[in-house]
Coordinates of C-alpha atoms in Angstrom, one line a residue:
X1228 CA -2.5 -12.0 -9.6
X1229 CA -3.6 -9.0 -7.8
X1230 CA -3.4 -6.0 -9.9
X1231 CA -1.2 -3.3 -9.2
X1232 CA -2.3 0.3 -8.5
X1233 CA -2.2 2.1 -12.1
X1234 CA -1.8 -1.3 -14.1
X1235 CA -2.0 -1.1 -17.7
X1236 CA -3.5 -3.7 -19.7
X1237 CA -2.7 -5.0 -23.2
X1238 CA -3.5 -7.6 -25.6
X1239 CA -0.4 -8.9 -26.4
X1240 CA 2.6 -8.3 -24.5
X1241 CA 6.1 -9.0 -26.4
X1242 CA 9.4 -9.5 -24.1
X1243 CA 12.1 -8.7 -26.0
X1244 CA 12.6 -6.3 -29.1
X1245 CA 15.3 -8.5 -31.0
X1246 CA 15.4 -10.2 -34.2
X1247 CA 12.0 -11.8 -33.2
X1248 CA 10.3 -9.3 -31.2
X1249 CA 10.3 -6.5 -33.7
X1250 CA 8.5 -8.8 -36.3
X1251 CA 6.1 -9.6 -34.0
X1252 CA 5.5 -5.9 -33.1
X1253 CA 5.0 -5.1 -36.5
X1254 CA 2.7 -7.8 -37.4
X1255 CA 0.5 -7.7 -34.6
X1256 CA -0.1 -4.0 -34.4
X1257 CA -0.9 -4.0 -38.0
X1258 CA -4.3 -4.9 -36.6
X1259 CA -5.7 -1.6 -35.2
X1260 CA -7.6 -3.6 -32.9
X1261 CA -4.7 -5.0 -31.1
X1262 CA -3.0 -3.0 -28.3
X1263 CA 0.8 -4.2 -28.2
X1264 CA 3.3 -3.8 -25.6
X1265 CA 7.1 -4.3 -26.4
X1266 CA 9.3 -4.7 -23.4
X1267 CA 13.2 -4.5 -24.2
X1268 CA 15.8 -4.4 -21.5
X1269 CA 18.3 -2.5 -23.5
X1270 CA 18.0 0.7 -25.0
X1271 CA 17.9 2.9 -28.3
X1272 CA 19.9 1.2 -31.7
X1273 CA 20.5 5.0 -32.8
X1274 CA 24.2 4.7 -32.6
X1275 CA 26.9 5.0 -35.0
X1276 CA 28.5 1.8 -33.8
X1277 CA 25.1 0.0 -34.6
X1278 CA 23.9 1.7 -37.5
X1279 CA 27.2 1.8 -39.8
X1280 CA 27.9 -1.7 -40.9
X1281 CA 31.5 -2.3 -39.9
X1282 CA 30.5 -0.8 -36.3
X1283 CA 29.5 -4.3 -35.1
X1284 CA 33.1 -4.2 -34.5
X1285 CA 32.7 -1.7 -31.7
X1286 CA 29.6 -3.3 -29.9
X1287 CA 31.5 -6.7 -29.5
X1288 CA 32.4 -5.5 -26.0
X1289 CA 30.1 -2.9 -25.4
X1290 CA 28.0 -3.2 -22.3
X1291 CA 25.5 -0.6 -23.6
X1292 CA 24.5 -2.8 -26.1
X1293 CA 25.6 -6.1 -25.2
X1294 CA 24.9 -8.5 -22.8
X1295 CA 28.8 -10.0 -23.0
X1296 CA 27.8 -13.3 -21.5
X1297 CA 30.6 -15.9 -20.7
X1298 CA 30.2 -19.5 -20.7
X1299 CA 31.2 -22.0 -17.9
X1300 CA 34.7 -23.8 -18.5
X1301 CA 34.2 -26.0 -21.4
X1302 CA 36.3 -29.1 -20.9
X1303 CA 36.4 -30.1 -24.6
X1304 CA 38.1 -26.5 -25.2
X1305 CA 40.9 -26.9 -22.6
X1306 CA 38.9 -25.4 -19.7
X1307 CA 38.3 -22.2 -21.6
X1308 CA 35.3 -20.1 -21.0
X1309 CA 33.7 -18.8 -24.5
X1310 CA 32.8 -15.2 -24.7
X1311 CA 29.1 -14.9 -25.8
X1312 CA 28.0 -11.3 -27.1
X1313 CA 24.0 -11.2 -27.3
X1314 CA 22.3 -7.8 -28.3
X1315 CA 20.9 -5.9 -25.5
X1316 CA 19.4 -3.4 -27.7
X1317 CA 16.3 -2.4 -29.9
X1318 CA 17.1 -5.1 -32.7
X1319 CA 18.5 -7.5 -30.3
X1320 CA 21.5 -9.5 -32.0
X1321 CA 20.3 -8.4 -35.4
X1322 CA 21.9 -5.0 -33.9
X1323 CA 25.6 -6.5 -33.2
X1324 CA 25.9 -9.2 -35.8
X1325 CA 27.7 -9.7 -39.1
X1326 CA 24.8 -8.9 -41.1
X1327 CA 24.9 -12.2 -43.3
X1328 CA 21.5 -13.5 -44.6
X1329 CA 21.5 -17.0 -44.8
X1330 CA 18.6 -19.2 -44.1
X1331 CA 20.0 -22.6 -44.2
X1332 CA 19.6 -25.7 -46.3
X1333 CA 16.3 -27.0 -47.1
X1334 CA 17.0 -30.3 -45.4
X1335 CA 17.5 -28.3 -42.2
X1336 CA 13.3 -27.9 -42.4
X1337 CA 12.6 -31.2 -43.5
X1338 CA 14.3 -32.5 -40.5
X1339 CA 12.2 -30.0 -38.1
X1340 CA 9.0 -31.4 -39.8
X1341 CA 10.3 -35.0 -39.9
X1342 CA 10.6 -34.9 -36.2
X1343 CA 7.0 -34.1 -35.7
X1344 CA 6.7 -30.5 -36.3
X1345 CA 4.1 -30.4 -38.8
X1346 CA 4.0 -27.6 -40.8
X1347 CA 7.6 -26.6 -40.4
X1348 CA 9.2 -28.1 -43.7
X1349 CA 10.9 -26.3 -46.2
X1350 CA 7.7 -25.9 -48.5
X1351 CA 5.7 -24.4 -45.6
X1352 CA 8.6 -22.0 -44.4
X1353 CA 9.5 -20.6 -47.6
X1354 CA 6.6 -18.3 -47.8
X1355 CA 7.6 -17.0 -44.6
X1356 CA 11.2 -16.3 -45.5
X1357 CA 9.8 -14.5 -48.6
X1358 CA 6.9 -12.4 -46.7
X1359 CA 10.0 -10.2 -44.6
X1360 CA 12.1 -9.8 -47.8
X1361 CA 13.1 -6.6 -49.8
X1362 CA 15.6 -8.4 -51.9
X1363 CA 17.9 -6.6 -54.2
X1364 CA 17.1 -8.8 -57.1
X1365 CA 13.4 -8.5 -57.0
X1366 CA 10.7 -11.1 -56.2
X1367 CA 11.0 -14.6 -57.2
X1368 CA 10.2 -18.5 -56.6
X1369 CA 12.6 -18.0 -54.0
X1370 CA 12.6 -14.5 -52.8
X1371 CA 10.3 -11.7 -52.1
X1372 CA 10.5 -8.0 -52.8
X1373 CA 7.5 -6.6 -50.9
X1374 CA 8.7 -7.1 -47.5
X1375 CA 10.5 -4.7 -44.9
X1376 CA 13.9 -6.4 -44.5
X1377 CA 16.3 -5.5 -47.1
X1378 CA 18.6 -8.2 -48.5
X1379 CA 21.7 -6.6 -50.7
X1380 CA 23.7 -8.2 -52.8
X1381 CA 27.6 -6.8 -52.4
X1382 CA 29.3 -9.5 -55.0
X1383 CA 30.4 -6.3 -56.9
X1384 CA 31.4 -4.3 -54.0
X1385 CA 33.6 -7.1 -51.8
X1386 CA 37.5 -6.9 -51.7
X1387 CA 39.2 -8.5 -54.9
X1388 CA 40.7 -11.1 -52.6
X1389 CA 37.3 -12.9 -52.4
X1390 CA 37.7 -13.7 -56.0
X1391 CA 41.0 -15.5 -55.0
X1392 CA 39.4 -17.7 -52.3
X1393 CA 36.3 -18.8 -54.8
X1394 CA 38.8 -19.9 -57.7
X1395 CA 40.6 -21.9 -55.1
X1396 CA 37.5 -23.5 -53.8
X1397 CA 36.5 -24.1 -57.4
X1398 CA 39.7 -26.1 -58.1
X1399 CA 38.9 -28.4 -55.1
X1400 CA 35.4 -29.1 -57.1
X1401 CA 33.1 -26.9 -55.0
X1402 CA 30.9 -25.3 -57.4
X1403 CA 30.2 -21.5 -57.3
X1404 CA 26.6 -20.2 -56.2
X1405 CA 25.2 -16.7 -57.1
X1406 CA 22.6 -17.3 -54.2
X1407 CA 22.7 -19.3 -51.1
X1408 CA 19.3 -18.5 -50.8
X1409 CA 18.3 -19.6 -54.1
X1410 CA 17.5 -22.8 -56.1
X1411 CA 21.3 -24.0 -55.6
X1412 CA 22.4 -23.2 -51.7
X1413 CA 25.3 -25.5 -51.9
X1414 CA 28.8 -24.1 -53.1
X1415 CA 30.8 -21.0 -52.6
X1416 CA 30.0 -17.4 -53.3
X1417 CA 29.4 -14.0 -51.6
X1418 CA 27.2 -13.8 -48.9
X1419 CA 24.1 -11.4 -49.2
X1420 CA 23.8 -8.8 -46.2
X1421 CA 21.0 -7.1 -44.3
X1422 CA 22.1 -3.5 -45.0
X1423 CA 20.0 -0.7 -47.0
X1424 CA 21.7 2.6 -48.7
X1425 CA 25.0 1.7 -46.8
X1426 CA 23.3 1.5 -43.3
X1427 CA 22.8 -1.8 -41.3
X1428 CA 19.2 -3.2 -41.4
X1429 CA 18.4 -4.6 -38.3
X1430 CA 15.0 -6.1 -37.2
X1431 CA 14.5 -3.0 -35.4
X1432 CA 15.1 -0.5 -38.5
X1433 CA 13.3 -2.9 -40.7
X1434 CA 10.2 -4.0 -38.5
X1435 CA 9.9 -1.9 -35.5
X1436 CA 10.6 1.8 -36.4
X1437 CA 7.8 1.8 -39.0
X1438 CA 5.4 0.4 -36.7
X1439 CA 6.0 2.7 -34.1
X1440 CA 3.9 5.2 -36.1
X1441 CA 0.8 3.1 -35.0
X1442 CA -1.0 4.4 -31.9
X1443 CA -1.7 1.1 -30.7
X1444 CA 1.8 0.2 -30.1
X1445 CA 3.9 0.9 -27.4
X1446 CA 7.6 0.3 -26.6
X1447 CA 9.1 0.6 -23.3
X1448 CA 13.0 0.5 -23.3
X1449 CA 15.1 -0.2 -20.5
X1450 CA 12.6 -2.5 -18.9
X1451 CA 13.7 -5.7 -17.8
X1452 CA 11.3 -8.6 -17.5
X1453 CA 11.9 -10.0 -14.3
X1454 CA 8.8 -12.7 -14.2
X1455 CA 5.8 -13.9 -15.6
X1456 CA 2.5 -13.3 -13.8
X1457 CA 0.5 -16.2 -13.4
X1458 CA -3.2 -17.2 -12.5
X1459 CA -2.9 -20.9 -12.1
X1460 CA -1.3 -22.0 -15.0
X1461 CA -2.2 -19.2 -17.1
X1462 CA 0.1 -16.6 -17.9
X1463 CA -1.8 -12.9 -17.6
X1464 CA 0.8 -10.3 -17.4
X1465 CA 4.5 -9.6 -16.7
X1466 CA 6.5 -8.1 -13.8
X1467 CA 9.4 -5.9 -15.2
X1468 CA 11.8 -3.5 -13.7
X1469 CA 12.0 0.3 -15.3
X1470 CA 13.5 3.3 -13.7
X1471 CA 14.4 1.5 -10.6
X1472 CA 11.1 0.6 -9.9
X1473 CA 9.1 -2.9 -10.1
X1474 CA 6.0 -2.6 -12.2
X1475 CA 3.4 -4.7 -14.1
X1476 CA 1.3 -5.2 -17.3
X1477 CA -1.7 -7.2 -17.7
X1478 CA -2.1 -9.3 -20.9
X1479 CA -5.6 -9.9 -22.2
X1480 CA -4.5 -12.1 -24.8
X1481 CA -1.0 -13.5 -24.8
X1482 CA 2.4 -13.0 -23.5
X1483 CA 5.1 -13.8 -26.2
X1484 CA 8.5 -14.3 -25.3
X1485 CA 11.2 -13.2 -27.5
X1486 CA 14.3 -13.2 -25.5
X1487 CA 16.4 -15.6 -27.6
X1488 CA 18.2 -18.6 -26.7
X1489 CA 19.5 -17.4 -23.4
X1490 CA 17.0 -15.2 -21.9
X1491 CA 14.1 -16.9 -22.9
X1492 CA 14.8 -19.9 -20.8
X1493 CA 16.1 -17.8 -18.0
X1494 CA 12.8 -16.1 -17.9
X1495 CA 10.8 -19.2 -17.6
X1496 CA 12.8 -20.7 -15.0
X1497 CA 12.6 -17.4 -12.9
X1498 CA 9.0 -17.8 -13.2
X1499 CA 8.6 -21.1 -12.0
X1500 CA 8.5 -22.9 -15.5
X1501 CA 11.6 -25.3 -15.7
X1502 CA 13.2 -28.1 -13.5
X1503 CA 11.4 -28.5 -10.4
X1504 CA 14.3 -29.8 -8.3
X1505 CA 16.5 -27.0 -9.5
X1506 CA 14.1 -24.3 -8.8
X1507 CA 13.4 -25.5 -5.3
X1508 CA 17.1 -25.1 -4.7
X1509 CA 17.0 -21.5 -5.6
X1510 CA 13.7 -20.4 -3.7
X1511 CA 11.5 -20.4 -6.5
X1512 CA 8.1 -21.3 -6.4
X1513 CA 7.4 -24.5 -8.9
X1514 CA 4.4 -23.5 -11.3
X1515 CA 5.2 -26.1 -14.1
X1516 CA 8.0 -29.0 -13.9
X1517 CA 9.3 -28.6 -17.4
X1518 CA 12.9 -30.1 -17.1
X1519 CA 13.9 -29.4 -20.6
X1520 CA 13.6 -25.6 -20.4
X1521 CA 17.2 -24.4 -21.2
X1522 CA 18.2 -28.0 -22.3
X1523 CA 19.2 -28.8 -25.9
X1524 CA 21.3 -25.9 -26.5
X1525 CA 23.2 -26.0 -29.7
X1526 CA 25.8 -23.6 -30.9
X1527 CA 28.1 -23.3 -34.1
X1528 CA 31.8 -23.9 -32.9
X1529 CA 34.3 -22.4 -35.7
X1530 CA 38.1 -22.1 -36.0
X1531 CA 40.0 -19.2 -38.1
X1532 CA 43.4 -20.1 -39.8
X1533 CA 45.0 -16.7 -40.4
X1534 CA 47.7 -15.9 -43.2
X1535 CA 50.4 -13.1 -44.1
X1536 CA 49.9 -12.4 -47.8
X1537 CA 52.0 -11.0 -50.2
X1538 CA 49.4 -8.7 -52.2
X1539 CA 47.3 -5.8 -50.4
X1540 CA 44.2 -7.0 -48.4
X1541 CA 41.6 -5.2 -46.4
X1542 CA 44.3 -4.5 -43.4
X1543 CA 45.9 -2.0 -46.0
X1544 CA 42.3 -0.3 -46.0
X1545 CA 41.8 -0.4 -42.2
X1546 CA 45.2 -0.4 -40.2
X1547 CA 46.9 2.8 -41.4
X1548 CA 45.5 5.8 -39.9
X1549 CA 45.2 7.3 -43.1
X1550 CA 43.5 4.8 -44.8
X1551 CA 40.9 4.8 -41.8
X1552 CA 40.1 8.6 -42.6
X1553 CA 39.9 7.7 -46.0
X1554 CA 37.5 4.9 -45.8
X1555 CA 35.6 7.1 -43.5
X1556 CA 35.4 10.1 -45.8
X1557 CA 34.2 7.4 -48.5
X1558 CA 31.6 6.2 -46.5
X1559 CA 30.4 9.8 -45.4
X1560 CA 30.3 10.8 -48.8
X1561 CA 29.2 7.7 -50.8
X1562 CA 27.5 5.1 -48.1
X1563 CA 29.9 2.6 -49.6
X1564 CA 33.5 1.2 -49.4
X1565 CA 34.8 -1.0 -46.4
X1566 CA 32.8 0.4 -43.7
X1567 CA 29.6 -0.3 -45.5
X1568 CA 30.1 -4.2 -45.3
X1569 CA 30.9 -7.2 -43.1
X1570 CA 34.4 -8.2 -43.2
X1571 CA 33.1 -12.0 -43.5
X1572 CA 32.5 -11.5 -47.2
X1573 CA 32.8 -14.7 -49.2
X1574 CA 32.2 -18.3 -48.0
X1575 CA 29.8 -20.9 -48.8
X1576 CA 28.3 -24.3 -47.8
X1577 CA 30.4 -27.4 -49.0
X1578 CA 31.1 -31.2 -48.1
X1579 CA 34.3 -32.0 -46.5
X1580 CA 34.5 -35.3 -48.4
X1581 CA 32.5 -36.6 -51.3
X1582 CA 30.7 -39.3 -49.3
X1583 CA 28.6 -36.6 -47.5
X1584 CA 25.1 -36.7 -48.6
X1585 CA 24.9 -32.8 -48.3
X1586 CA 26.9 -30.0 -47.3
X1587 CA 28.1 -30.6 -44.1
X1588 CA 30.6 -27.2 -43.5
X1589 CA 30.2 -23.5 -43.7
X1590 CA 33.2 -21.3 -44.9
X1591 CA 33.8 -17.8 -44.2
X1592 CA 36.6 -15.8 -46.1
X1593 CA 37.7 -12.5 -44.8
X1594 CA 40.0 -10.2 -46.5
X1595 CA 41.9 -9.3 -43.3
X1596 CA 43.1 -10.7 -40.3
X1597 CA 43.9 -10.2 -36.5
X1598 CA 46.2 -12.7 -35.7
X1599 CA 48.8 -10.3 -33.9
X1600 CA 46.0 -9.1 -31.6
X1601 CA 45.0 -10.4 -28.0
X1602 CA 41.5 -12.6 -28.4
X1603 CA 39.6 -9.8 -26.9
X1604 CA 40.5 -7.2 -29.5
X1605 CA 39.8 -9.2 -32.3
X1606 CA 36.9 -8.5 -34.7
X1607 CA 37.7 -4.8 -34.7
X1608 CA 39.1 -2.2 -37.1
X1609 CA 42.7 -2.7 -35.7
X1610 CA 43.8 -5.3 -38.2
X1611 CA 47.3 -6.8 -38.4
X1612 CA 49.7 -4.3 -39.5
X1613 CA 50.7 -6.1 -42.6
X1614 CA 48.8 -7.9 -45.3
X1615 CA 46.7 -10.6 -44.5
X1616 CA 43.7 -12.5 -44.8
X1617 CA 41.6 -15.3 -42.8
X1618 CA 39.5 -18.3 -43.2
X1619 CA 37.1 -19.7 -41.1
X1620 CA 35.0 -22.9 -40.6
X1621 CA 32.2 -24.8 -38.5
X1622 CA 30.3 -28.0 -39.0
X1623 CA 26.9 -27.3 -40.2
X1624 CA 25.0 -29.5 -38.0
X1625 CA 26.6 -30.3 -34.6
X1626 CA 25.3 -33.1 -32.4
X1627 CA 26.7 -32.2 -29.1
X1628 CA 23.8 -30.5 -26.5
X1629 CA 24.3 -28.1 -23.7
X1630 CA 22.2 -26.0 -21.4
X1631 CA 21.2 -22.8 -19.9
X1632 CA 20.4 -22.6 -16.0
X1633 CA 19.7 -20.1 -13.9
X1634 CA 21.9 -19.5 -11.1
X1635 CA 20.2 -17.2 -9.1
X1636 CA 16.4 -16.0 -8.5
X1637 CA 17.9 -12.5 -9.6
X1638 CA 16.7 -11.5 -13.0
X1639 CA 20.0 -9.2 -13.4
X1640 CA 22.3 -12.4 -12.7
X1641 CA 23.7 -14.5 -15.8
X1642 CA 22.7 -17.6 -16.2
X1643 CA 25.1 -20.6 -16.3
X1644 CA 25.8 -21.2 -19.9
X1645 CA 27.1 -24.7 -20.8
X1646 CA 27.6 -25.4 -24.5
X1647 CA 28.9 -28.8 -24.0
X1648 CA 30.9 -28.4 -27.4
X1649 CA 32.8 -31.3 -28.9
X1650 CA 31.1 -34.1 -26.6
X1651 CA 30.0 -36.4 -29.3
X1652 CA 32.6 -38.4 -31.7
X1653 CA 30.7 -36.8 -34.8
X1654 CA 31.5 -33.3 -33.6
X1655 CA 35.3 -34.1 -33.0
X1656 CA 35.7 -35.9 -36.4
X1657 CA 33.9 -32.9 -38.0
X1658 CA 36.2 -30.5 -36.3
X1659 CA 39.2 -32.2 -37.6
X1660 CA 37.5 -32.5 -41.1
X1661 CA 36.9 -28.5 -41.1
X1662 CA 40.9 -27.9 -40.1
X1663 CA 41.7 -30.2 -43.0
X1664 CA 39.6 -28.1 -45.2
X1665 CA 41.2 -24.7 -44.2
X1666 CA 44.4 -26.5 -45.0
X1667 CA 43.2 -27.8 -48.5
X1668 CA 41.7 -24.5 -49.4
X1669 CA 45.2 -22.6 -48.7
X1670 CA 47.2 -25.0 -50.5
X1671 CA 44.9 -24.6 -53.5
X1672 CA 45.8 -22.1 -56.5
X1673 CA 45.5 -19.3 -56.6
X1674 CA 45.3 -18.7 -52.9
X1675 CA 48.8 -20.5 -52.3
X1676 CA 50.2 -18.0 -54.6
X1677 CA 49.5 -15.0 -52.5
X1678 CA 50.2 -16.5 -49.1
X1679 CA 53.6 -15.6 -47.7
X1680 CA 53.1 -17.7 -44.5
X1681 CA 50.5 -19.2 -42.3
X1682 CA 50.3 -17.5 -39.2
X1683 CA 47.7 -19.5 -37.3
X1684 CA 47.6 -22.2 -36.3
X1685 CA 51.1 -22.1 -37.8
X1686 CA 53.7 -24.5 -39.8
X1687 CA 54.3 -26.5 -36.2
X1688 CA 50.9 -27.8 -36.6
X1689 CA 51.4 -30.8 -39.1
X1690 CA 49.3 -33.9 -38.0
X1691 CA 46.0 -34.6 -37.4
X1692 CA 46.6 -34.7 -33.6
X1693 CA 48.2 -31.1 -34.0
X1694 CA 45.2 -29.9 -35.7
X1695 CA 42.7 -30.8 -33.5
X1696 CA 44.8 -29.7 -30.1
X1697 CA 44.8 -26.5 -32.3
X1698 CA 40.8 -26.5 -32.6
X1699 CA 40.6 -27.3 -28.9
X1700 CA 42.9 -24.4 -27.9
X1701 CA 41.3 -21.6 -30.2
X1702 CA 37.7 -22.5 -31.6
X1703 CA 35.1 -20.4 -30.5
X1704 CA 31.3 -19.7 -30.9
X1705 CA 30.4 -18.2 -34.2
X1706 CA 27.3 -16.9 -32.0
X1707 CA 24.6 -19.0 -33.2
X1708 CA 23.1 -20.6 -30.1
X1709 CA 19.4 -22.2 -30.4
X1710 CA 17.3 -24.7 -29.1
X1711 CA 16.6 -23.9 -25.4
X1712 CA 13.2 -24.2 -25.7
X1713 CA 12.6 -26.3 -28.7
X1714 CA 9.5 -27.2 -30.5
X1715 CA 8.2 -30.7 -30.5
X1716 CA 5.2 -32.9 -30.5
X1717 CA 5.0 -33.9 -26.8
X1718 CA 6.0 -32.3 -23.6
X1719 CA 8.4 -35.4 -22.9
X1720 CA 10.5 -34.2 -25.8
X1721 CA 10.1 -30.3 -26.1
X1722 CA 9.1 -27.2 -24.4
X1723 CA 6.6 -25.6 -27.2
X1724 CA 4.4 -27.2 -29.6
X1725 CA 4.6 -26.6 -33.1
X1726 CA 2.2 -23.7 -32.6
X1727 CA 4.9 -22.4 -30.3
X1728 CA 2.5 -22.8 -27.3
X1729 CA 4.5 -23.5 -24.0
X1730 CA 3.3 -27.0 -22.6
X1731 CA 1.1 -26.9 -19.7
X1732 CA 0.9 -23.1 -20.0
X1733 CA -1.7 -21.3 -21.5
X1734 CA -1.5 -17.8 -22.6
X1735 CA 2.3 -17.9 -23.5
X1736 CA 4.3 -18.5 -26.5
X1737 CA 7.8 -18.5 -27.2
X1738 CA 9.0 -17.1 -30.2
X1739 CA 12.7 -17.1 -31.0
X1740 CA 15.8 -19.2 -32.0
X1741 CA 15.3 -21.2 -28.7
X1742 CA 12.4 -22.9 -30.2
X1743 CA 14.6 -24.5 -33.0
X1744 CA 14.4 -28.2 -32.5
X1745 CA 17.9 -28.5 -34.3
X1746 CA 20.2 -25.9 -35.3
X1747 CA 20.2 -24.9 -38.9
X1748 CA 23.0 -25.1 -41.2
X1749 CA 24.2 -21.9 -41.3
X1750 CA 23.6 -18.1 -39.9
X1751 CA 20.4 -18.0 -37.6
X1752 CA 19.1 -14.5 -38.0
X1753 CA 17.1 -14.9 -40.9
X1754 CA 15.8 -18.2 -39.8
X1755 CA 14.7 -16.3 -36.5
X1756 CA 12.8 -13.9 -38.6
X1757 CA 10.9 -16.7 -40.3
X1758 CA 10.0 -17.9 -37.1
X1759 CA 8.7 -15.0 -35.9
X1760 CA 6.6 -14.2 -39.1
X1761 CA 5.2 -17.8 -38.9
X1762 CA 4.6 -17.1 -35.0
X1763 CA 2.7 -14.1 -35.6
X1764 CA 0.4 -15.7 -38.0
X1765 CA -0.4 -18.3 -35.4
X1766 CA -1.2 -15.6 -32.7
X1767 CA -3.5 -13.7 -35.0
X1768 CA -5.2 -16.7 -36.2
X1769 CA -5.7 -18.1 -32.7
X1770 CA -6.8 -14.5 -31.5
X1771 CA -9.3 -14.4 -34.2
X1772 CA -10.8 -17.9 -33.3
X1773 CA -9.8 -19.1 -36.5
X1774 CA -8.2 -22.6 -37.3
X1775 CA -5.2 -22.5 -39.6
X1776 CA -5.6 -23.4 -43.1
X1777 CA -4.3 -27.2 -43.9
X1778 CA -0.5 -27.1 -43.9
X1779 CA 2.0 -28.8 -46.4
X1780 CA 3.8 -31.7 -45.5
X1781 CA 5.0 -32.5 -49.0
X1782 CA 8.3 -33.3 -49.6
X1783 CA 10.4 -30.7 -51.2

């Protein structure tokens, strides 16, 4: 790399100020000897739509904070394209998500370790989950209280209809759990959320903003990384577009790629690290033939059933203009009420049938419904004009794998996203099992006692074939893409090693959800923050020339 005039030098350059990048910025800059630069393609998170919890409905299609990706047409979904919102803002997708704090099941991480990723079993990762946490219940064997990330318990604030859902689930044999992240994760209950004092707690508000007071941390927003700068097979800096000008920054230590499951493989491919034949077709010089970059994409595919109710629901609090005003005034005065929470308030992890050896379905209960709106208008405050509620389900561990591939050498061009949903028999059978499960819940008292009618899929969907056809017609992402730069024990099977270093390249790590070797059972934001905590420790250990302490590989 020949240095451009005025090029600045840093110890570490972090690409992406999202869920993972903000954690790294905080942890690395805590060492005053480290000079840290964070590049973020988006802008500020100081917007009401980001900071007010229910405002995520407004960010759903806002290009100011959202990449607004579309997948390629999916054969298993009738040729439909799936809309994939991803955060393009400080905090990344943690600034536009539904705020649920869910780690997943311990078996998820035991599986990671058993795939050859030593140091990533449940006993290894639990301390890193705890390190981040400022949990409402205080510290315990399962939770931390000294961390930056607020985890709130909203059990006493959720809509009363949630209790009907919980009792119906209990009647089917699903136990109640007070903490999905505690000693018994399986069961139904109320989701814990990332809020603080009625405001959204994103990775930016929790980790980045406090660290910005440090003189050794610099943040460049509206700065799109266009390629990695290499000398041979060593990454020595980043080229980025800022203010309409291409600029360069040099890294004396490492470049840490935190773009997420879509943008991380995209930047690797733009930089010549990927499948050689595909890159050459686009005129990109190949630095490292790494065909697994962008492969291994996994996501949770969910379906929602909607119901008209005979009792008041959240629709009554959000649809009428007067109700909107009352909710807004309540929030302004007290920072509570429906605007202070996500709408997916209850749910759980359950087995679709007793023969399952562990929970294989995640449930969401929403005391509101949006069935009368066109798909692009869903997930807004414009609920149905009548009382209604909805329930959603997705299989915890889908086996289908898709891909991310650049279609152009232009860094602004969206990559080709191919989820490859329902491409295995297991996933098709679980899609049907999930739809049956929602029907069973709706038929269980006391939920059945408050249902006026099923709106979606509706009474016309009777047989298993009907339910599966409805799933194919309406199922969509629940925004959990992972695995496109997967971690593994060898370059033949993975993109990064267990210390998150890119195989065949020095000076470069990927630290975000793209390194998940398999998708976790539930929401992916908390596991991404955990990966960043663990990755930050690895970076600092290696920078200090220390070898890590022996990692635990015991069974939990």
